[in-house]
């Protein structure tokens, strides 16, 4: 190929990141070849020793890449074969098509576990803040207009709940990635007597892909992972937006500690919510990566096409963006200092209890539509007297899911417990890789 086109088609710059999985997958494949009698014990030993050395060189940044290394798979095998002639036997029954499909699955498993672990940290931070503010009154908003009283704890948990759902999305993405395509070869399996279960066991993967053509074409595990990243980034953008609003002079609901805000180079009085703003903006990157990946996949004929090489920049960027945003969001939440006076004053607006007044009338038998009209008139004419106060209103809101103080406290504890159980999940997985 022309050197210009070799440069155009090289993926090394991106798939370099896959090297730990390429080495592990190669060990698993070599063990499968040995079990099938296609490698001798001494060849396997030489290959494993050689791969360990390749990995050391890559870890240490001492690996000498060559122009002919078009991707990480080629580079690893080329170097292995320089180290030991046994390396030349490794590619039996394997194609880069099932190899890259495997490597990306191993990467996705690990990325999903990391995302779960980062989500746990953020969810625990939100749940702790929520528990500490379970009874701090604030106005709840619809259309960014004051609506009804809630508590800070309830509002913070309303950010934690979607993140818990995102966490489960990452767990599903983990499961989707957790099967072995190895043995599918280029697309039609292999004539060699390889037992695919050997590699599955070596890599701690739950299943064998059920169709060799699908196995080398399938990237929906990557699409799922990228979507989980979009979902989390979208939720963080909404958290960011709430914090921007709360930190404004107009609202003044939170103070941003110096550790999580920045000053202006010009205006000495400024404290800017940059981190919250960046969380808001980063959702764009996530969505861009997802659309890129979905567009690469759309309309591709089965089985492998080189287009699939373009899955990695998009997926890696979606994952990195999610992990960075999650870390920033957890630090930001940790440092939120709520202003109880400002919140109480805003929540003390009697109009927030207009709905309570209409509901009290409904309870005494007035049809709700009529009660709504009557209270609406009173508010408009300045004749409205709030029935009780916000705190009493919350005490009466005692359905599951309502902002009742006791229920908010209980939910904060339940969210913490759920997060802690996912922390344990994330500590057990992914299974250790050979080498
Ligand atoms: N670099 C390629 C990718 O990432 C590896 C697979 C190449 N396979 C092939 N038949 N050209 O998709």
Short mmCIF file of C-alpha atoms and ligand atoms in Angstrom, two decimals:
data_model
loop_
_atom_site.label_atom_id
_atom_site.label_comp_id
_atom_site.label_asym_id
_atom_site.label_seq_id
_atom_site.Cartn_x
_atom_site.Cartn_y
_atom_site.Cartn_z
CA UNK A 1 0.00 0.00 0.00
CA UNK A 2 1.15 3.56 -0.65
CA UNK A 3 2.76 5.01 2.46
CA UNK A 4 0.13 7.80 2.56
CA UNK A 5 -2.63 5.21 2.54
CA UNK A 6 -0.87 3.07 5.10
CA UNK A 7 -0.90 6.09 7.36
CA UNK A 8 -4.56 6.66 6.57
CA UNK A 9 -5.50 3.09 7.44
CA UNK A 10 -3.31 2.67 10.51
CA UNK A 11 -5.22 2.47 13.77
CA UNK A 12 -2.24 2.12 16.07
CA UNK A 13 -2.58 5.54 17.60
CA UNK A 14 -6.02 4.59 18.93
CA UNK A 15 -5.95 0.84 19.42
CA UNK A 16 -2.66 1.07 21.32
CA UNK A 17 -5.00 1.27 24.30
CA UNK A 18 -6.07 -2.33 23.64
CA UNK A 19 -2.66 -3.86 24.21
CA UNK A 20 -3.30 -5.40 27.65
CA UNK A 21 -6.35 -7.16 26.20
CA UNK A 22 -4.52 -8.19 23.05
CA UNK A 23 -1.81 -9.83 25.14
CA UNK A 24 -4.33 -11.52 27.45
CA UNK A 25 -6.44 -12.70 24.51
CA UNK A 26 -3.33 -14.07 22.84
CA UNK A 27 -2.40 -16.06 25.94
CA UNK A 28 -5.94 -17.47 26.12
CA UNK A 29 -5.81 -18.39 22.43
CA UNK A 30 -2.36 -19.99 22.83
CA UNK A 31 -3.65 -22.12 25.70
CA UNK A 32 -6.54 -23.19 23.51
CA UNK A 33 -4.09 -24.17 20.76
CA UNK A 34 -2.05 -26.16 23.28
CA UNK A 35 -5.17 -27.95 24.55
CA UNK A 36 -5.97 -28.85 20.93
CA UNK A 37 -2.48 -30.28 20.46
CA UNK A 38 -1.54 -27.52 18.01
CA UNK A 39 1.22 -26.11 20.23
CA UNK A 40 3.73 -28.12 22.24
CA UNK A 41 4.23 -27.37 25.93
CA UNK A 42 7.57 -25.75 25.20
CA UNK A 43 6.08 -23.61 22.38
CA UNK A 44 3.35 -22.43 24.73
CA UNK A 45 5.92 -21.61 27.39
CA UNK A 46 7.97 -19.63 24.87
CA UNK A 47 4.88 -17.75 23.67
CA UNK A 48 3.78 -16.88 27.20
CA UNK A 49 7.26 -15.76 28.15
CA UNK A 50 7.47 -13.73 24.95
CA UNK A 51 4.08 -12.10 25.49
CA UNK A 52 5.06 -11.21 29.04
CA UNK A 53 8.10 -9.45 27.64
CA UNK A 54 6.04 -7.66 24.97
CA UNK A 55 3.70 -6.44 27.68
CA UNK A 56 6.60 -5.25 29.84
CA UNK A 57 8.01 -3.29 26.92
CA UNK A 58 4.62 -1.72 26.20
CA UNK A 59 4.03 -0.92 29.90
CA UNK A 60 7.42 0.74 30.14
CA UNK A 61 7.06 2.70 26.90
CA UNK A 62 10.07 0.80 25.55
CA UNK A 63 8.31 -0.95 22.69
CA UNK A 64 9.80 -0.13 19.31
CA UNK A 65 6.96 0.33 16.86
CA UNK A 66 7.74 -0.13 13.17
CA UNK A 67 6.17 1.36 10.07
CA UNK A 68 4.65 -2.00 9.17
CA UNK A 69 2.74 -2.17 12.48
CA UNK A 70 -0.66 -1.17 11.15
CA UNK A 71 -2.46 -1.86 14.41
CA UNK A 72 -1.74 -3.12 17.91
CA UNK A 73 -2.53 -6.74 16.98
CA UNK A 74 0.08 -6.75 14.19
CA UNK A 75 2.60 -5.02 16.43
CA UNK A 76 2.24 -7.47 19.33
CA UNK A 77 2.53 -10.53 17.12
CA UNK A 78 5.42 -9.09 15.09
CA UNK A 79 7.41 -8.39 18.26
CA UNK A 80 6.52 -11.75 19.79
CA UNK A 81 7.83 -13.54 16.73
CA UNK A 82 11.07 -11.55 16.93
CA UNK A 83 11.44 -12.73 20.52
CA UNK A 84 10.56 -16.38 19.81
CA UNK A 85 10.03 -18.33 16.57
CA UNK A 86 7.11 -20.04 18.36
CA UNK A 87 5.24 -16.76 17.86
CA UNK A 88 4.67 -17.74 14.24
CA UNK A 89 2.33 -20.54 15.36
CA UNK A 90 0.06 -18.28 17.42
CA UNK A 91 -2.26 -17.06 14.70
CA UNK A 92 -3.59 -20.53 13.80
CA UNK A 93 -7.39 -20.56 13.90
CA UNK A 94 -7.51 -16.86 14.62
CA UNK A 95 -8.09 -13.76 12.50
CA UNK A 96 -7.67 -10.15 13.46
CA UNK A 97 -11.43 -10.00 13.04
CA UNK A 98 -12.22 -12.22 16.02
CA UNK A 99 -9.11 -10.92 17.77
CA UNK A 100 -10.18 -7.26 17.69
CA UNK A 101 -13.75 -8.25 18.58
CA UNK A 102 -12.37 -10.00 21.65
CA UNK A 103 -10.03 -7.17 22.63
CA UNK A 104 -12.81 -4.61 22.42
CA UNK A 105 -15.05 -6.82 24.56
CA UNK A 106 -12.36 -7.16 27.20
CA UNK A 107 -11.86 -3.39 27.12
CA UNK A 108 -15.62 -2.80 27.38
CA UNK A 109 -15.96 -5.10 30.37
CA UNK A 110 -13.29 -3.19 32.23
CA UNK A 111 -14.65 0.20 31.19
CA UNK A 112 -18.12 -0.77 32.39
CA UNK A 113 -16.75 -1.84 35.77
CA UNK A 114 -14.80 1.41 36.10
CA UNK A 115 -17.91 3.39 35.27
CA UNK A 116 -19.90 1.48 37.88
CA UNK A 117 -17.24 2.20 40.46
CA UNK A 118 -17.17 5.93 39.59
CA UNK A 119 -20.96 6.05 39.65
CA UNK A 120 -20.97 4.48 43.10
CA UNK A 121 -18.67 7.24 44.38
CA UNK A 122 -20.92 9.95 42.97
CA UNK A 123 -24.15 8.31 44.13
CA UNK A 124 -22.74 7.88 47.63
CA UNK A 125 -21.75 11.57 47.67
CA UNK A 126 -25.27 12.58 46.61
CA UNK A 127 -26.92 10.24 49.11
CA UNK A 128 -24.76 11.54 51.94
CA UNK A 129 -25.56 15.18 51.07
CA UNK A 130 -29.21 14.21 50.78
CA UNK A 131 -29.22 12.55 54.21
CA UNK A 132 -27.57 15.63 55.73
CA UNK A 133 -30.22 17.85 54.13
CA UNK A 134 -33.25 15.56 54.36
CA UNK A 135 -35.23 18.25 56.22
CA UNK A 136 -33.85 21.40 54.57
CA UNK A 137 -36.76 23.09 52.88
CA UNK A 138 -36.50 24.41 49.36
CA UNK A 139 -38.96 25.27 46.62
CA UNK A 140 -39.42 22.65 43.95
CA UNK A 141 -39.69 24.02 40.40
CA UNK A 142 -41.54 23.29 37.21
CA UNK A 143 -40.78 25.47 34.17
CA UNK A 144 -38.16 26.99 36.51
CA UNK A 145 -41.06 28.66 38.35
CA UNK A 146 -41.54 28.03 42.05
CA UNK A 147 -44.08 25.24 42.35
CA UNK A 148 -44.34 23.38 45.67
CA UNK A 149 -42.16 22.82 48.71
CA UNK A 150 -39.69 19.95 48.72
CA UNK A 151 -36.42 19.39 50.54
CA UNK A 152 -32.83 19.68 49.41
CA UNK A 153 -32.43 16.00 50.24
CA UNK A 154 -35.31 15.06 47.98
CA UNK A 155 -33.92 17.13 45.11
CA UNK A 156 -30.43 15.65 45.48
CA UNK A 157 -31.88 12.14 45.48
CA UNK A 158 -33.73 13.04 42.30
CA UNK A 159 -30.27 13.30 40.75
CA UNK A 160 -29.06 10.09 42.42
CA UNK A 161 -31.94 7.93 41.11
CA UNK A 162 -31.20 8.31 37.38
CA UNK A 163 -27.54 7.68 38.11
CA UNK A 164 -28.49 4.41 39.83
CA UNK A 165 -30.36 3.48 36.66
CA UNK A 166 -27.29 4.41 34.62
CA UNK A 167 -25.25 2.16 36.83
CA UNK A 168 -27.49 -0.75 35.89
CA UNK A 169 -27.05 0.25 32.23
CA UNK A 170 -23.31 -0.22 32.64
CA UNK A 171 -23.90 -3.59 34.30
CA UNK A 172 -25.95 -4.64 31.26
CA UNK A 173 -23.20 -3.36 28.96
CA UNK A 174 -20.75 -5.50 30.95
CA UNK A 175 -22.92 -8.56 30.43
CA UNK A 176 -23.31 -7.88 26.71
CA UNK A 177 -19.54 -7.73 26.33
CA UNK A 178 -18.95 -10.84 28.40
CA UNK A 179 -18.81 -13.53 25.72
CA UNK A 180 -15.97 -14.88 23.62
CA UNK A 181 -15.86 -14.32 19.85
CA UNK A 182 -12.52 -16.17 19.61
CA UNK A 183 -12.82 -19.24 17.42
CA UNK A 184 -14.94 -17.38 14.88
CA UNK A 185 -11.86 -16.75 12.76
CA UNK A 186 -12.34 -14.29 9.93
CA UNK A 187 -16.07 -15.07 9.83
CA UNK A 188 -16.55 -18.82 9.35
CA UNK A 189 -14.87 -20.45 12.32
CA UNK A 190 -11.92 -22.75 11.80
CA UNK A 191 -11.22 -26.31 10.64
CA UNK A 192 -8.77 -26.68 13.52
CA UNK A 193 -10.02 -28.75 16.50
CA UNK A 194 -10.00 -25.81 18.94
CA UNK A 195 -12.23 -26.02 22.01
CA UNK A 196 -13.51 -22.46 22.39
CA UNK A 197 -14.39 -23.09 26.02
CA UNK A 198 -10.71 -23.02 26.94
CA UNK A 199 -10.35 -19.36 25.96
CA UNK A 200 -13.67 -18.50 27.62
CA UNK A 201 -12.47 -20.03 30.87
CA UNK A 202 -9.06 -18.36 30.67
CA UNK A 203 -10.71 -14.95 30.23
CA UNK A 204 -13.53 -15.51 32.72
CA UNK A 205 -16.16 -14.93 30.04
CA UNK A 206 -19.66 -16.25 30.53
CA UNK A 207 -20.59 -17.44 27.02
CA UNK A 208 -19.38 -18.36 23.58
CA UNK A 209 -20.71 -16.20 20.76
CA UNK A 210 -23.40 -18.29 19.05
CA UNK A 211 -22.71 -17.30 15.42
CA UNK A 212 -19.29 -16.76 13.84
CA UNK A 213 -20.53 -14.17 11.33
CA UNK A 214 -22.29 -12.20 14.05
CA UNK A 215 -19.31 -12.54 16.37
CA UNK A 216 -16.98 -10.56 14.09
CA UNK A 217 -19.66 -8.05 13.03
CA UNK A 218 -21.36 -7.40 16.35
CA UNK A 219 -20.59 -4.12 18.04
CA UNK A 220 -23.83 -3.65 19.88
CA UNK A 221 -22.06 -4.29 23.18
CA UNK A 222 -20.03 -1.17 22.31
CA UNK A 223 -23.16 0.70 21.33
CA UNK A 224 -24.72 -0.19 24.69
CA UNK A 225 -21.66 1.00 26.54
CA UNK A 226 -21.62 4.24 24.53
CA UNK A 227 -25.31 4.76 25.23
CA UNK A 228 -24.77 4.24 28.95
CA UNK A 229 -22.13 6.99 28.64
CA UNK A 230 -24.63 9.26 26.86
CA UNK A 231 -27.23 8.65 29.51
CA UNK A 232 -24.88 9.40 32.38
CA UNK A 233 -23.52 12.50 30.63
CA UNK A 234 -27.06 13.73 30.03
CA UNK A 235 -27.90 13.27 33.70
CA UNK A 236 -24.71 15.02 34.77
CA UNK A 237 -25.55 17.92 32.47
CA UNK A 238 -28.84 18.36 34.30
CA UNK A 239 -27.08 18.20 37.67
CA UNK A 240 -24.59 20.76 36.35
CA UNK A 241 -27.39 23.05 35.23
CA UNK A 242 -29.12 22.88 38.62
CA UNK A 243 -25.87 23.77 40.33
CA UNK A 244 -25.26 26.69 37.95
CA UNK A 245 -28.73 28.00 38.79
CA UNK A 246 -28.37 27.44 42.53
CA UNK A 247 -24.98 29.16 42.60
CA UNK A 248 -26.24 32.29 40.81
CA UNK A 249 -26.57 35.50 42.85
CA UNK A 250 -30.26 35.49 41.99
CA UNK A 251 -30.86 32.12 43.66
CA UNK A 252 -27.95 31.95 46.10
CA UNK A 253 -28.96 28.45 47.24
CA UNK A 254 -25.40 27.10 47.28
CA UNK A 255 -21.98 28.48 47.84
CA UNK A 256 -19.22 27.00 45.76
CA UNK A 257 -16.05 26.35 47.69
CA UNK A 258 -12.84 27.76 46.19
CA UNK A 259 -11.73 24.19 45.47
CA UNK A 260 -14.52 23.73 42.94
CA UNK A 261 -14.92 27.19 41.42
CA UNK A 262 -12.80 29.72 39.63
CA UNK A 263 -12.40 33.47 39.74
CA UNK A 264 -12.52 35.88 36.84
CA UNK A 265 -9.28 37.33 35.48
CA UNK A 266 -11.04 40.69 35.23
CA UNK A 267 -13.81 40.89 37.82
CA UNK A 268 -12.47 40.48 41.33
CA UNK A 269 -15.81 39.54 42.91
CA UNK A 270 -16.57 36.56 40.64
CA UNK A 271 -16.82 32.92 41.65
CA UNK A 272 -17.74 30.93 38.61
CA UNK A 273 -19.34 27.48 38.50
CA UNK A 274 -17.00 26.28 35.72
CA UNK A 275 -17.10 22.62 36.71
CA UNK A 276 -20.88 22.53 36.65
CA UNK A 277 -20.87 24.31 33.28
CA UNK A 278 -18.39 21.83 31.85
CA UNK A 279 -20.53 18.92 33.06
CA UNK A 280 -23.37 20.54 31.17
CA UNK A 281 -21.29 20.87 28.01
CA UNK A 282 -19.59 17.46 28.13
CA UNK A 283 -22.88 15.76 27.30
CA UNK A 284 -22.26 17.01 23.77
CA UNK A 285 -19.11 14.94 23.45
CA UNK A 286 -20.89 11.83 24.68
CA UNK A 287 -23.70 12.24 22.24
CA UNK A 288 -21.28 12.98 19.41
CA UNK A 289 -19.38 9.75 20.13
CA UNK A 290 -22.56 7.72 20.27
CA UNK A 291 -23.82 9.11 16.98
CA UNK A 292 -20.42 8.47 15.39
CA UNK A 293 -20.47 4.84 16.49
CA UNK A 294 -24.07 4.23 15.46
CA UNK A 295 -23.34 5.84 12.08
CA UNK A 296 -20.32 3.59 11.53
CA UNK A 297 -22.47 0.53 12.17
CA UNK A 298 -25.50 1.61 10.22
CA UNK A 299 -25.90 -0.18 6.90
CA UNK A 300 -22.69 -2.25 7.17
CA UNK A 301 -22.95 -5.57 5.37
CA UNK A 302 -22.01 -8.65 7.38
CA UNK A 303 -19.45 -9.72 8.35
CA UNK A 304 -16.28 -7.72 9.14
CA UNK A 305 -15.68 -4.47 7.27
CA UNK A 306 -12.79 -2.13 7.85
CA UNK A 307 -15.30 0.55 8.83
CA UNK A 308 -15.41 -1.27 12.17
CA UNK A 309 -11.96 0.05 12.95
CA UNK A 310 -13.64 3.43 13.43
CA UNK A 311 -15.60 2.08 16.41
CA UNK A 312 -12.69 2.62 18.77
CA UNK A 313 -12.06 6.39 18.69
CA UNK A 314 -15.76 6.92 19.34
CA UNK A 315 -16.08 4.36 22.10
CA UNK A 316 -12.85 5.32 23.87
CA UNK A 317 -13.83 8.96 23.81
CA UNK A 318 -17.31 8.23 25.19
CA UNK A 319 -15.84 6.19 28.04
CA UNK A 320 -13.08 8.66 28.92
CA UNK A 321 -15.58 11.50 28.87
CA UNK A 322 -17.94 9.64 31.20
CA UNK A 323 -15.21 8.68 33.67
CA UNK A 324 -13.76 12.20 33.77
CA UNK A 325 -17.18 13.77 34.21
CA UNK A 326 -18.15 11.36 36.97
CA UNK A 327 -15.02 12.12 38.93
CA UNK A 328 -15.54 15.88 38.57
CA UNK A 329 -19.20 15.62 39.54
CA UNK A 330 -18.42 13.68 42.72
CA UNK A 331 -15.88 16.31 43.82
CA UNK A 332 -18.33 19.09 43.03
CA UNK A 333 -21.14 17.48 45.02
CA UNK A 334 -18.83 16.88 47.98
CA UNK A 335 -18.10 20.61 48.10
CA UNK A 336 -21.63 21.99 47.79
CA UNK A 337 -22.49 24.20 50.76
CA UNK A 338 -26.21 24.98 50.91
CA UNK A 339 -27.49 28.27 52.32
CA UNK A 340 -30.29 27.33 54.68
CA UNK A 341 -31.55 30.91 55.15
CA UNK A 342 -31.93 31.58 51.43
CA UNK A 343 -33.59 28.21 50.89
CA UNK A 344 -36.03 28.65 53.79
CA UNK A 345 -36.92 32.14 52.65
CA UNK A 346 -37.67 30.92 49.13
CA UNK A 347 -39.61 27.91 50.42
CA UNK A 348 -41.63 30.19 52.72
CA UNK A 349 -43.41 31.75 49.75
CA UNK A 350 -47.09 31.10 50.69
CA UNK A 351 -48.05 30.64 47.02
CA UNK A 352 -46.20 27.31 47.15
CA UNK A 353 -49.10 26.02 49.27
CA UNK A 354 -51.86 27.00 46.85
CA UNK A 355 -52.14 23.39 45.71
CA UNK A 356 -52.43 22.26 49.34
CA UNK A 357 -55.31 24.71 49.80
CA UNK A 358 -57.09 23.34 46.72
CA UNK A 359 -56.51 19.79 47.93
CA UNK A 360 -57.93 20.68 51.36
CA UNK A 361 -61.10 21.89 49.63
CA UNK A 362 -61.22 18.71 47.57
CA UNK A 363 -60.92 16.70 50.78
CA UNK A 364 -63.96 18.51 52.14
CA UNK A 365 -65.95 17.56 49.05
CA UNK A 366 -65.44 20.46 46.62
CA UNK A 367 -64.78 19.07 43.11
CA UNK A 368 -61.09 19.67 42.45
CA UNK A 369 -61.59 21.81 39.31
CA UNK A 370 -63.83 24.18 41.31
CA UNK A 371 -61.38 24.23 44.23
CA UNK A 372 -58.56 25.06 41.79
CA UNK A 373 -60.55 28.01 40.39
CA UNK A 374 -61.40 29.30 43.83
CA UNK A 375 -57.82 29.22 45.15
CA UNK A 376 -56.51 30.63 41.86
CA UNK A 377 -58.84 33.60 42.29
CA UNK A 378 -57.68 34.13 45.87
CA UNK A 379 -54.02 34.12 44.80
CA UNK A 380 -54.70 36.58 41.96
CA UNK A 381 -56.67 38.93 44.24
CA UNK A 382 -54.06 38.81 47.00
CA UNK A 383 -56.58 37.17 49.33
CA UNK A 384 -54.79 33.87 49.63
CA UNK A 385 -53.91 32.63 53.12
CA UNK A 386 -51.65 29.59 53.16
CA UNK A 387 -53.03 26.58 55.03
CA UNK A 388 -50.22 25.89 57.51
CA UNK A 389 -46.59 26.03 56.46
CA UNK A 390 -44.23 24.15 54.18
CA UNK A 391 -43.03 21.83 56.91
CA UNK A 392 -46.59 20.77 57.77
CA UNK A 393 -47.24 20.28 54.07
CA UNK A 394 -44.28 17.91 53.76
CA UNK A 395 -45.44 15.97 56.83
CA UNK A 396 -48.73 15.30 55.05
CA UNK A 397 -47.02 14.13 51.87
CA UNK A 398 -46.45 10.62 53.04
CA UNK A 399 -46.77 8.48 49.94
CA UNK A 400 -43.83 6.40 48.75
CA UNK A 401 -41.62 8.65 46.64
CA UNK A 402 -42.92 11.88 48.19
CA UNK A 403 -40.65 14.53 49.75
CA UNK A 404 -41.75 13.68 53.30
CA UNK A 405 -38.71 14.19 55.53
CA UNK A 406 -38.74 10.72 57.09
CA UNK A 407 -39.12 9.04 53.70
CA UNK A 408 -36.33 11.13 52.17
CA UNK A 409 -34.01 10.07 55.00
CA UNK A 410 -34.98 6.42 54.53
CA UNK A 411 -34.48 6.59 50.76
CA UNK A 412 -31.09 8.25 51.20
CA UNK A 413 -30.01 5.30 53.35
CA UNK A 414 -31.44 2.79 50.86
CA UNK A 415 -29.63 4.49 47.97
CA UNK A 416 -26.37 4.33 49.95
CA UNK A 417 -26.89 0.64 50.65
CA UNK A 418 -27.63 -0.09 47.01
CA UNK A 419 -24.55 1.84 45.92
CA UNK A 420 -22.43 -0.07 48.45
CA UNK A 421 -23.61 -3.39 47.05
CA UNK A 422 -22.57 -2.29 43.55
CA UNK A 423 -19.23 -1.20 45.00
CA UNK A 424 -18.73 -4.84 46.04
CA UNK A 425 -19.75 -5.99 42.54
CA UNK A 426 -17.21 -3.65 40.98
CA UNK A 427 -14.46 -4.90 43.27
CA UNK A 428 -14.97 -8.51 42.16
CA UNK A 429 -14.94 -7.75 38.44
CA UNK A 430 -13.71 -8.01 35.79
CA UNK A 431 -12.07 -11.40 36.40
CA UNK A 432 -8.27 -11.28 36.39
CA UNK A 433 -6.74 -11.74 32.94
CA UNK A 434 -3.98 -14.22 32.18
CA UNK A 435 -0.76 -12.11 32.20
N1 LIG B 1 -7.33 -2.64 12.98
C1 LIG B 1 -8.46 -3.42 12.64
C2 LIG B 1 -9.70 -2.95 13.41
O1 LIG B 1 -9.53 -2.26 14.37
C3 LIG B 1 -8.20 -4.85 12.98
C4 LIG B 1 -8.91 -5.84 12.14
C5 LIG B 1 -8.41 -5.82 10.76
N2 LIG B 1 -8.97 -6.88 9.99
C6 LIG B 1 -8.90 -6.90 8.66
N3 LIG B 1 -9.43 -7.86 8.07
N4 LIG B 1 -8.32 -5.91 8.01
O2 LIG B 1 -10.80 -3.25 13.05
#
